[in-house]
mmCIF file with all atom_site columns, C-alpha atoms in Angstrom:
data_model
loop_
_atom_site.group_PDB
_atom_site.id
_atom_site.type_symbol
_atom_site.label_atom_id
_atom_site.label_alt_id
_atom_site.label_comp_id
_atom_site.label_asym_id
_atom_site.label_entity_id
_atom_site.label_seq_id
_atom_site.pdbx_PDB_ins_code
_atom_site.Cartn_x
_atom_site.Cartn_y
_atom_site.Cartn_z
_atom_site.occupancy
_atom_site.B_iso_or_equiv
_atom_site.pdbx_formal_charge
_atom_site.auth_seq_id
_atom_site.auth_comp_id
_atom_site.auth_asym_id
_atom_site.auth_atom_id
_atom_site.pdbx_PDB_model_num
ATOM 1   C CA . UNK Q 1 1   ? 44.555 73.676  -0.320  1.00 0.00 ? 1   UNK Q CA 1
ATOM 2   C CA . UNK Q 1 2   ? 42.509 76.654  -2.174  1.00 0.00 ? 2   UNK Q CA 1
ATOM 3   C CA . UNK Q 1 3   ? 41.397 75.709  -5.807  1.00 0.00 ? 3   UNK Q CA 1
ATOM 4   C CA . UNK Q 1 4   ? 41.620 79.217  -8.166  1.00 0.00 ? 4   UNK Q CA 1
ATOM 5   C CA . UNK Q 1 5   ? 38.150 79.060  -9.627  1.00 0.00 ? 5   UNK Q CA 1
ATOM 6   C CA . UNK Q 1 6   ? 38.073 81.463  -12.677 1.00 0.00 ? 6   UNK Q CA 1
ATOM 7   C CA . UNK Q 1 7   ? 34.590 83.264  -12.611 1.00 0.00 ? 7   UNK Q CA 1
ATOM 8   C CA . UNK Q 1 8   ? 32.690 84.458  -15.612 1.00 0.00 ? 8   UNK Q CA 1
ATOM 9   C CA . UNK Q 1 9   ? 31.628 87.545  -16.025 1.00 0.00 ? 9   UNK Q CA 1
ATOM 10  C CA . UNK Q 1 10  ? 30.077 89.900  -17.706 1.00 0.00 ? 10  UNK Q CA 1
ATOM 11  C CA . UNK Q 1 11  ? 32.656 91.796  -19.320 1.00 0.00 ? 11  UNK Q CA 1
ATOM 12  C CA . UNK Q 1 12  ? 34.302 88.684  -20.710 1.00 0.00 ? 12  UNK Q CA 1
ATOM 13  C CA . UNK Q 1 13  ? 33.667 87.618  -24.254 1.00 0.00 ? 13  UNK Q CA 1
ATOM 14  C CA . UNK Q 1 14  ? 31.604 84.867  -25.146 1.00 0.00 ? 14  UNK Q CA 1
ATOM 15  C CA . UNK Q 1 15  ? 34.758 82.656  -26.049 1.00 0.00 ? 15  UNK Q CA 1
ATOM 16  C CA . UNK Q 1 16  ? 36.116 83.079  -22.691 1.00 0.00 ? 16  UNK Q CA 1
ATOM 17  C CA . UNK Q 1 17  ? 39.228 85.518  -23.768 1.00 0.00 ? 17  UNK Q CA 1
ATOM 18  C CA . UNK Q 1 18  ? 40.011 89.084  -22.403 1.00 0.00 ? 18  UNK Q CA 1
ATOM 19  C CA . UNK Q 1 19  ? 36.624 91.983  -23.030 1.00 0.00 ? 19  UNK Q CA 1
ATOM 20  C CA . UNK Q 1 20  ? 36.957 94.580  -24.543 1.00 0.00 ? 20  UNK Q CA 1
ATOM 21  C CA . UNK Q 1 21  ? 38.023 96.773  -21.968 1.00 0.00 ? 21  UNK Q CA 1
ATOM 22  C CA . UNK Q 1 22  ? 41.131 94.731  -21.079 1.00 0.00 ? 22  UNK Q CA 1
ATOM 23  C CA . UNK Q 1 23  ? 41.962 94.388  -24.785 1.00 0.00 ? 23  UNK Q CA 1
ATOM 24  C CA . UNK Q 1 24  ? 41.956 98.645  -24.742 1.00 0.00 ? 24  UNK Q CA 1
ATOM 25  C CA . UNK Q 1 25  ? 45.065 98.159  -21.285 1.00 0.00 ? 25  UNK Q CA 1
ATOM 26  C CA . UNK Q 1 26  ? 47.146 97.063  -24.375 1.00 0.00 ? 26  UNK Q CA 1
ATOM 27  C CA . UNK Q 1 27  ? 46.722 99.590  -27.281 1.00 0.00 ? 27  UNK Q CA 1
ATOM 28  C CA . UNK Q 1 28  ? 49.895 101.775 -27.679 1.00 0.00 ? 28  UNK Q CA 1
ATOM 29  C CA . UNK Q 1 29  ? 49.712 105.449 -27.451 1.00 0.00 ? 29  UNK Q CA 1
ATOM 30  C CA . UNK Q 1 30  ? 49.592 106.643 -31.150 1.00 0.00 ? 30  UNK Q CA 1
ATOM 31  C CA . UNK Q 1 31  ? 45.829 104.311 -31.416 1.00 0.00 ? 31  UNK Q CA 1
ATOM 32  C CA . UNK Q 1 32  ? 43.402 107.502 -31.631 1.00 0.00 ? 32  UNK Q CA 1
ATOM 33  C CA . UNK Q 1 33  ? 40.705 107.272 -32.613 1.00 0.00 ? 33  UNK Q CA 1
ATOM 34  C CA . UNK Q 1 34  ? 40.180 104.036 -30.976 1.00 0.00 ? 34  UNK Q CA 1
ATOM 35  C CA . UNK Q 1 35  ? 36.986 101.977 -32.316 1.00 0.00 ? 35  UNK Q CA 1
ATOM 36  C CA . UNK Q 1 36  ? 34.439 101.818 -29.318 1.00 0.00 ? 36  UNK Q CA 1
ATOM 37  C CA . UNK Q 1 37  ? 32.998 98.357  -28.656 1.00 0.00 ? 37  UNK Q CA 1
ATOM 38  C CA . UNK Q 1 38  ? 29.812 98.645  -30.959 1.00 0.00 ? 38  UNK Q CA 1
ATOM 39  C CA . UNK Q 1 39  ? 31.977 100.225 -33.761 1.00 0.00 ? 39  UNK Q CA 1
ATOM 40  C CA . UNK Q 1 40  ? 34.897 97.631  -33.217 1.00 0.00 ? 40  UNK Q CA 1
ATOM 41  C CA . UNK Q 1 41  ? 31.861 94.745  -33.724 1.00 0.00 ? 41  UNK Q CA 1
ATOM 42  C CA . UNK Q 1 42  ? 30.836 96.273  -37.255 1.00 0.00 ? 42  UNK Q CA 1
ATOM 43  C CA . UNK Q 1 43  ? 34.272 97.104  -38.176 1.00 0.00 ? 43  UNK Q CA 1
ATOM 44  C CA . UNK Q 1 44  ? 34.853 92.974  -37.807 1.00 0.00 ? 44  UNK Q CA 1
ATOM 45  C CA . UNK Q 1 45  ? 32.035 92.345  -39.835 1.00 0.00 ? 45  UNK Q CA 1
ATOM 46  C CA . UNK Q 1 46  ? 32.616 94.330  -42.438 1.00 0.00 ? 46  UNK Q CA 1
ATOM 47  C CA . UNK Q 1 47  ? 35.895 92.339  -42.878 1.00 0.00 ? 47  UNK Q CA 1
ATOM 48  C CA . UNK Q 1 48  ? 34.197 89.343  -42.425 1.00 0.00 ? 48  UNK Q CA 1
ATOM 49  C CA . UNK Q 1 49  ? 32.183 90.379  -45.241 1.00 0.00 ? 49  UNK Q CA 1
ATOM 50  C CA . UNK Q 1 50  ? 35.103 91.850  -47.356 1.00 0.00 ? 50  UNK Q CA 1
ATOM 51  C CA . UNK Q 1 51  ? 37.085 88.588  -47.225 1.00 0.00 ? 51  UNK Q CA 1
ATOM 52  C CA . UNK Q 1 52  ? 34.687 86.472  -48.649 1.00 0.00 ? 52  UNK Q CA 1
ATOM 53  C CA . UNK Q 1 53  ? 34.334 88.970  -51.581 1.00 0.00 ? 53  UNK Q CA 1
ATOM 54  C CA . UNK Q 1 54  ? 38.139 89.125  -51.968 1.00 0.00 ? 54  UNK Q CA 1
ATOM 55  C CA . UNK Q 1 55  ? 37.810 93.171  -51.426 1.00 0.00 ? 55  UNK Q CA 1
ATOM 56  C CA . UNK Q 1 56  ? 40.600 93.309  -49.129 1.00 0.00 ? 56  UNK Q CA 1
ATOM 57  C CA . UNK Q 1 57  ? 44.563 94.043  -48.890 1.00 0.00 ? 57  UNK Q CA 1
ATOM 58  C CA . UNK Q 1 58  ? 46.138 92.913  -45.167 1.00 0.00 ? 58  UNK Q CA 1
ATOM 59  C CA . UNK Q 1 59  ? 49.119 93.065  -43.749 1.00 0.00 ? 59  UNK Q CA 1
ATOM 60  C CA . UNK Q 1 60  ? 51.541 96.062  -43.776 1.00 0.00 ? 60  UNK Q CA 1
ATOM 61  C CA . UNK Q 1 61  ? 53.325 96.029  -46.921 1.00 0.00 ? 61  UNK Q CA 1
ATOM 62  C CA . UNK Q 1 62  ? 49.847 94.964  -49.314 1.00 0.00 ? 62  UNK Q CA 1
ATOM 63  C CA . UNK Q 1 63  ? 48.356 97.984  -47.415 1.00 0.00 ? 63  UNK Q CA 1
ATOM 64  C CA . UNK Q 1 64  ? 51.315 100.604 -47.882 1.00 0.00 ? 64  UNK Q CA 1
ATOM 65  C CA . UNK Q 1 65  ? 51.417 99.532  -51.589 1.00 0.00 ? 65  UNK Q CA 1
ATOM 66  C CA . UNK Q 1 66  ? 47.968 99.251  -52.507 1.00 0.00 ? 66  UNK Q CA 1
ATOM 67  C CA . UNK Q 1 67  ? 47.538 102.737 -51.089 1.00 0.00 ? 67  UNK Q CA 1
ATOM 68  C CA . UNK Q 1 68  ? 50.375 104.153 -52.839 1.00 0.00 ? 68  UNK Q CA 1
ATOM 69  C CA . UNK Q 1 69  ? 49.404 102.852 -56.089 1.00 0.00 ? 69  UNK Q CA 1
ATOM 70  C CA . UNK Q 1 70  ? 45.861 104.708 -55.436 1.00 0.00 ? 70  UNK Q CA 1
ATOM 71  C CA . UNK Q 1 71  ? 43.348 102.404 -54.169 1.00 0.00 ? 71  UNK Q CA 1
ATOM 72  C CA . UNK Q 1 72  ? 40.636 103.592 -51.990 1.00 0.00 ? 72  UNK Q CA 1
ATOM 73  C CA . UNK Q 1 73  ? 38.924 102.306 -49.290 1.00 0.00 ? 73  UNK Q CA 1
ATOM 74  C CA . UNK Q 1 74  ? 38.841 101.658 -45.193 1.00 0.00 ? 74  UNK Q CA 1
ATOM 75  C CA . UNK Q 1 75  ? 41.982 101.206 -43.445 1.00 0.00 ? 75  UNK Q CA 1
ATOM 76  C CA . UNK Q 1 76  ? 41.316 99.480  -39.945 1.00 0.00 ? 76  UNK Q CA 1
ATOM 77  C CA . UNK Q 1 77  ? 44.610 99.050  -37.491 1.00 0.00 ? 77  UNK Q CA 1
ATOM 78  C CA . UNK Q 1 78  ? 45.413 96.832  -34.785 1.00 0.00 ? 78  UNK Q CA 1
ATOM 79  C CA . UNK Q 1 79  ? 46.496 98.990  -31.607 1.00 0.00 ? 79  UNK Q CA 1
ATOM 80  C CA . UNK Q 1 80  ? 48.560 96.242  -29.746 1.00 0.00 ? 80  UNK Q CA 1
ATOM 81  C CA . UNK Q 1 81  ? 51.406 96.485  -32.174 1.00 0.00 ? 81  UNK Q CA 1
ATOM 82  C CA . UNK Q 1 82  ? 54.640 96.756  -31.188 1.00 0.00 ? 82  UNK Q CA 1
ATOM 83  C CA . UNK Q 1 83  ? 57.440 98.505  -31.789 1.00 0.00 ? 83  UNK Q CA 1
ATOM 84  C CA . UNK Q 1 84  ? 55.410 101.420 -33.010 1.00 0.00 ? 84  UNK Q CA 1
ATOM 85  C CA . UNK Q 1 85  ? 58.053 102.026 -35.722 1.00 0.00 ? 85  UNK Q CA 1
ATOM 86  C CA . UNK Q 1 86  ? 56.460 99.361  -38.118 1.00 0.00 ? 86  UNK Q CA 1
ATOM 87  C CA . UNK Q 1 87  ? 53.755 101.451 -38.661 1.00 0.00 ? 87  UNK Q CA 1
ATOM 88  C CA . UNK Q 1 88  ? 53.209 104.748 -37.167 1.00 0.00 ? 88  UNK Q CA 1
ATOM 89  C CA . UNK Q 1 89  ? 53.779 106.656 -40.557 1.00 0.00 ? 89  UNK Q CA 1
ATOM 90  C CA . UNK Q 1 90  ? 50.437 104.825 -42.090 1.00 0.00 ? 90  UNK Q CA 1
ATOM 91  C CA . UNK Q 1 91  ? 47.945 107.380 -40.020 1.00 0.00 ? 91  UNK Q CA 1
ATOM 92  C CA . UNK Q 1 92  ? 49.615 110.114 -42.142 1.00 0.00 ? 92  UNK Q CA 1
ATOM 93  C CA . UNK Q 1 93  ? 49.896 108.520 -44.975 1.00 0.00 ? 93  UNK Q CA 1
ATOM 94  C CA . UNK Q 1 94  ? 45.650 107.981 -44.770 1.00 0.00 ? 94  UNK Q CA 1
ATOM 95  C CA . UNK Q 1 95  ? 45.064 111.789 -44.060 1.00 0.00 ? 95  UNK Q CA 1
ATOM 96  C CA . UNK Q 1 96  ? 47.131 112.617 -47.035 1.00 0.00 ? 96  UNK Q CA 1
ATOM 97  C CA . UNK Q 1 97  ? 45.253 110.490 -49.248 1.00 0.00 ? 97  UNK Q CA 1
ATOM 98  C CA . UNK Q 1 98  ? 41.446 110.900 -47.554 1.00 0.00 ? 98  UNK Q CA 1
ATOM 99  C CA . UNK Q 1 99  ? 40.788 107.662 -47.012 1.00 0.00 ? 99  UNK Q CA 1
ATOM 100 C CA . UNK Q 1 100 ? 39.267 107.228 -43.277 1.00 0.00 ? 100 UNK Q CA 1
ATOM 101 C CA . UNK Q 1 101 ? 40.915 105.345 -40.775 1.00 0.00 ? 101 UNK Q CA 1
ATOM 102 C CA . UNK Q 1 102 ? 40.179 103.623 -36.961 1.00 0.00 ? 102 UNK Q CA 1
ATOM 103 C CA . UNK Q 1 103 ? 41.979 101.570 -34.750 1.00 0.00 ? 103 UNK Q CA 1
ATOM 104 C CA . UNK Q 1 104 ? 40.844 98.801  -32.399 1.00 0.00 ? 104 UNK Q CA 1
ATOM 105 C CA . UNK Q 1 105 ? 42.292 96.722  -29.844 1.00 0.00 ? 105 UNK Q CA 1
ATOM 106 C CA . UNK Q 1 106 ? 43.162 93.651  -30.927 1.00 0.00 ? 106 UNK Q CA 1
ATOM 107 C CA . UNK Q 1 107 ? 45.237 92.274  -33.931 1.00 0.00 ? 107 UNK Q CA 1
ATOM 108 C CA . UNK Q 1 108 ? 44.459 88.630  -33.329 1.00 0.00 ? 108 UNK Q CA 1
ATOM 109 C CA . UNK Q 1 109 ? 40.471 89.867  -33.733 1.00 0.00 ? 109 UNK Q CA 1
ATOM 110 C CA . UNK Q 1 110 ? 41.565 91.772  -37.110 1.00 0.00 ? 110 UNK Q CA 1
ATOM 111 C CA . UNK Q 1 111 ? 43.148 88.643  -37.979 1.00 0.00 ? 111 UNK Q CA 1
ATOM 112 C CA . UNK Q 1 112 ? 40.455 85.895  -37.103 1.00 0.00 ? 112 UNK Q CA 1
ATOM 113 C CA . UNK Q 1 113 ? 38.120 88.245  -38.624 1.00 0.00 ? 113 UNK Q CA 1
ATOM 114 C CA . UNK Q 1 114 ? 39.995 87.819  -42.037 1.00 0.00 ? 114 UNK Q CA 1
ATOM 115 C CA . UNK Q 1 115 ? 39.216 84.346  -41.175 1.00 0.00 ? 115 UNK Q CA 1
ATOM 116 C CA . UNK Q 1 116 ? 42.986 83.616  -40.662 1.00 0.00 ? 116 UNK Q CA 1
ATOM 117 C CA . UNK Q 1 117 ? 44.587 82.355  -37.427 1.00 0.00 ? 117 UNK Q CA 1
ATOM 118 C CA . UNK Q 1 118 ? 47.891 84.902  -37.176 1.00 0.00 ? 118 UNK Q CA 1
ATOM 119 C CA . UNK Q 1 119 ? 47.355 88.452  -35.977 1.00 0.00 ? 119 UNK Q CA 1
ATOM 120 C CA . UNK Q 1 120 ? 47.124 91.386  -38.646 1.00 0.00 ? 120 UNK Q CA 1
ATOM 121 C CA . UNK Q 1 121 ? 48.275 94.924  -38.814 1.00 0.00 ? 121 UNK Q CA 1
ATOM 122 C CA . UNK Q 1 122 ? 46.205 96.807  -40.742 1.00 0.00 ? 122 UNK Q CA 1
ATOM 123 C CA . UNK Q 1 123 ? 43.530 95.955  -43.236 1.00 0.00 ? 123 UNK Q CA 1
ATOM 124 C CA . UNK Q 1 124 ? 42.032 98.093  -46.281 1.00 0.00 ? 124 UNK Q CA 1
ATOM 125 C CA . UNK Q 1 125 ? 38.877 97.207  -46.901 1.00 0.00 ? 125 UNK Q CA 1
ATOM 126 C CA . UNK Q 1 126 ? 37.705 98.245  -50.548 1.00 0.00 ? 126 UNK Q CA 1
ATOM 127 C CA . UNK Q 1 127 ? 33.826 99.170  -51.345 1.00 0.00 ? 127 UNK Q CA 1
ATOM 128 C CA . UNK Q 1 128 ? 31.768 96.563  -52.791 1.00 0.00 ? 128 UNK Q CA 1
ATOM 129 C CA . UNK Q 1 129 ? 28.212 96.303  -53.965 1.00 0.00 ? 129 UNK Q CA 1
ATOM 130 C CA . UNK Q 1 130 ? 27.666 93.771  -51.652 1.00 0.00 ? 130 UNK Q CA 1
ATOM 131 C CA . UNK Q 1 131 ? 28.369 95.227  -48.312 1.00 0.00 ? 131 UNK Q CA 1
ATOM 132 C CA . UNK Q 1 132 ? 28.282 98.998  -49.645 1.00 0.00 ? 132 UNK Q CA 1
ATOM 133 C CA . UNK Q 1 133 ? 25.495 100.129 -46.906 1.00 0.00 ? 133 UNK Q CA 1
ATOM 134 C CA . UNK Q 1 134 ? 27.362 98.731  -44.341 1.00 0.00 ? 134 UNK Q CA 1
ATOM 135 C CA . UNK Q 1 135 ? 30.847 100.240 -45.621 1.00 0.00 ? 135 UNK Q CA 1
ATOM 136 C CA . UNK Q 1 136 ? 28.725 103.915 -45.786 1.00 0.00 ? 136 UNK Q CA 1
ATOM 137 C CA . UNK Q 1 137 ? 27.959 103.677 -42.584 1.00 0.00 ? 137 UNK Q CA 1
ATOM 138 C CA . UNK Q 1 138 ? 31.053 102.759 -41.287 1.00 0.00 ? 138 UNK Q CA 1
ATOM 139 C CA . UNK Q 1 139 ? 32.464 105.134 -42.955 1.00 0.00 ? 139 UNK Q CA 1
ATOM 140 C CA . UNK Q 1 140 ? 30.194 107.497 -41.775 1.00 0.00 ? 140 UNK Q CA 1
ATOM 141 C CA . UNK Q 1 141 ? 30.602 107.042 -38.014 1.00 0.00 ? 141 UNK Q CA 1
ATOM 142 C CA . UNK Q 1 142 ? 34.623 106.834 -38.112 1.00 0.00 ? 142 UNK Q CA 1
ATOM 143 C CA . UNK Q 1 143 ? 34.419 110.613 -39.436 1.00 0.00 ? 143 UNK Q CA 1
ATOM 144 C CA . UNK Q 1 144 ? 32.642 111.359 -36.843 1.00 0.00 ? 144 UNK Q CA 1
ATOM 145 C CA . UNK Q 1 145 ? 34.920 110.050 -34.317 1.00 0.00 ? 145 UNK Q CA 1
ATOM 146 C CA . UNK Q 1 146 ? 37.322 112.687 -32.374 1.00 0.00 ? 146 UNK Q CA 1
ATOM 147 C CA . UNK Q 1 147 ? 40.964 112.889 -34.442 1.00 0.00 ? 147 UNK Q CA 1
ATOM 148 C CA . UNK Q 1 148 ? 43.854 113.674 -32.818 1.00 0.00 ? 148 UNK Q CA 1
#
């Protein structure tokens, strides 16, 4: 009898779950533009960051209504969500109101990056004086990223 021996490599995280690459198999259609590896990285810490300053909104409906009321800031979605109907009207919603947006692969990384076991949505992240280079940047390099 064959033992299945699972062999590490590489492309696998450092906590033994799926890379990045096979995270990207399961981002829907509408997830453009998608957060390469490096950007998805800063995009956690910045979260990271924001949490601890309590700069952030998560979740779908704190999002949709902190946006609505006017707030500004960094909207970063999940891409695995399904059904798309939950949120595909958010993108829009972002380009109306010129606040920049990215997507990246996994919701339960946006969520453990809140610092929060459950899988997230979509997070805002407002500007701080704390983080604010790091938010620029950001900022900066989702611009520059191909829309669709």
């Amino acid at each position: 009898m064959v033992e299945d021996v699972k062999v590490k490599t590489e492309a696998e995280d450092e906590d033994g779950g799926l890379s990045y690459e096979e995270k990207c198999k399961f981002v829907n259609q509408i997830s453009t533009p998608l957060a390469t590896k490096k950007l998805g990285k800063k995009a956690y810490k910045l979260i990271k960051k924001s949490a601890k300053q309590k700069a952030l909104k998560s979740g779908l409906k704190d999002v949709q209504s902190a946006i609505r009321k006017g707030e500004k800031g960094l909207v970063v979605f999940a891409g695995d969500v399904t059904p798309l109907d939950v949120y595909i009207h958010m993108p829009q919603v972002c380009i109306d109101k010129n606040i920049p947006y990215v997507y990246t692969p996994s919701r339960m990384d946006l969520g453990a990056a809140m610092g929060v076991k459950r899988g997230c949505v979509m997070v805002l992240v407002k500007e701080h004086s704390d983080y604010k280079d790091t938010y620029d940047e950001l900022v900066e390099q989702i611009e520059a990223l191909p829309r669709p």
